[in-house]
Coordinates of C-alpha atoms in Angstrom, one line a residue:
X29 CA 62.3 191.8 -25.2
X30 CA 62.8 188.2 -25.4
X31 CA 60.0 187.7 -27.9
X32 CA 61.3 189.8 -30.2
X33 CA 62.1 188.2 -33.7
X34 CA 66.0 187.9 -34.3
X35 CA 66.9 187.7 -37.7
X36 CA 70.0 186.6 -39.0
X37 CA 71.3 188.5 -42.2
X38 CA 75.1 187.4 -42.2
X39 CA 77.1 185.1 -40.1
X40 CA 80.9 183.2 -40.6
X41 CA 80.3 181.5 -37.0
X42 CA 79.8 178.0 -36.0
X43 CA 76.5 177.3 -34.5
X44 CA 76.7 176.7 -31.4
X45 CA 78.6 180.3 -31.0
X46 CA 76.4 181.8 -33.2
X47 CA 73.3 180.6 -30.4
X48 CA 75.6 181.7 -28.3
X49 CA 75.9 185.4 -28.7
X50 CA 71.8 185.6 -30.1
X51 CA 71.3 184.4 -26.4
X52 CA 73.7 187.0 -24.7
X53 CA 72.2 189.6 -27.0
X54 CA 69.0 188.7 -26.0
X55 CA 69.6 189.3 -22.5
X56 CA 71.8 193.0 -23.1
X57 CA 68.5 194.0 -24.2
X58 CA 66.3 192.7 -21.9
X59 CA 68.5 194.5 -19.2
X60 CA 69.8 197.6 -21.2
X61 CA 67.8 200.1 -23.5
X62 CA 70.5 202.3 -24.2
X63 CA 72.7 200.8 -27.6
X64 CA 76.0 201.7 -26.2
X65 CA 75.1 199.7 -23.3
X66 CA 74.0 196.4 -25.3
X67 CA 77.2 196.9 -27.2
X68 CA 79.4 197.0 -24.2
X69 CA 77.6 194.3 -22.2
X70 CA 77.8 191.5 -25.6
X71 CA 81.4 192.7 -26.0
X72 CA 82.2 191.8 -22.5
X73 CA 80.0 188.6 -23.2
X74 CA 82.1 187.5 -26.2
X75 CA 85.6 188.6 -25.0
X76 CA 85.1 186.5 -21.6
X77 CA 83.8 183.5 -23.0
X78 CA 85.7 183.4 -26.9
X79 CA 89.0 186.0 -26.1
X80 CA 89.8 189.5 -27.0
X81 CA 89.6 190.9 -28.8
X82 CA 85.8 191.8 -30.4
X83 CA 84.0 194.8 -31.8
X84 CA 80.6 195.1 -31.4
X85 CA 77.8 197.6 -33.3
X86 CA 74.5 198.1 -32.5
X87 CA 72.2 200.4 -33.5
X88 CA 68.6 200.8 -36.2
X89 CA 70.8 202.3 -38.8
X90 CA 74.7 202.2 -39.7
X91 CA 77.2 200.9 -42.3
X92 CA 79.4 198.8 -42.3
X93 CA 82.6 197.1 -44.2
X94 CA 85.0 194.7 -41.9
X95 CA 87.6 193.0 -42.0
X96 CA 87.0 189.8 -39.3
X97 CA 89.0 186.6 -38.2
X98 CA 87.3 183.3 -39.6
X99 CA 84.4 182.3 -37.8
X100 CA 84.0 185.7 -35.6
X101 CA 81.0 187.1 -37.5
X102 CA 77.4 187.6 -37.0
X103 CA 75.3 190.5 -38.3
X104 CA 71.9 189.9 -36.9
X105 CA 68.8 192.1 -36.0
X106 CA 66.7 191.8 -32.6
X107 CA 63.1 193.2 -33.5
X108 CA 64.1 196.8 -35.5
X109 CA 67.9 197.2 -33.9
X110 CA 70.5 195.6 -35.8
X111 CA 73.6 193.7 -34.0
X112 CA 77.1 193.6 -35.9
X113 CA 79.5 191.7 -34.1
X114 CA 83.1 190.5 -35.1
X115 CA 86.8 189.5 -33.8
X116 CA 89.5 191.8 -35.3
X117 CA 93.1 191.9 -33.6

């Protein structure tokens, strides 16, 4: 799964997070195939390493509309699935 394409439609993140989480998503789906699972596993990810507390989405078709702390956003897709991920609260 790590040659899939990631394609970043949305992000209010500095760069080095932003590599950051693409990299930890990268790996949920290289050891997950189950969305719920990705979700929780980058959630974990991004609450250890940047504090609670985030929401993660992911999924090949949803909406959204969030409200998100500065700088905790990145809407992304990794080959066909697409990753929302934000800090709220």
């Amino acid at each position: 799964m790590t040659e899939s394409k990631v394609v970043v439609k949305n992000v209010d993140m500095v760069e080095e997070m932003q590599n950051e989480i693409i990299n930890e998503a990268l790996t949920a789906f290289e050891k997950f195939t189950v969305e719920k699972d990705i979700a929780g596993y980058l959630k974990r990810a991004a609450d250890k390493k940047y504090g609670p507390t985030f929401h993660v989405i992911v999924g090949k078709s949803f909406g959204s509309f969030v409200t998100h702390e500065s700088k905790n956003f990145i809407y992304f897709y990794v080959g066909q699935t697409a990753v929302l991920l934000f800090k709220c609260g």
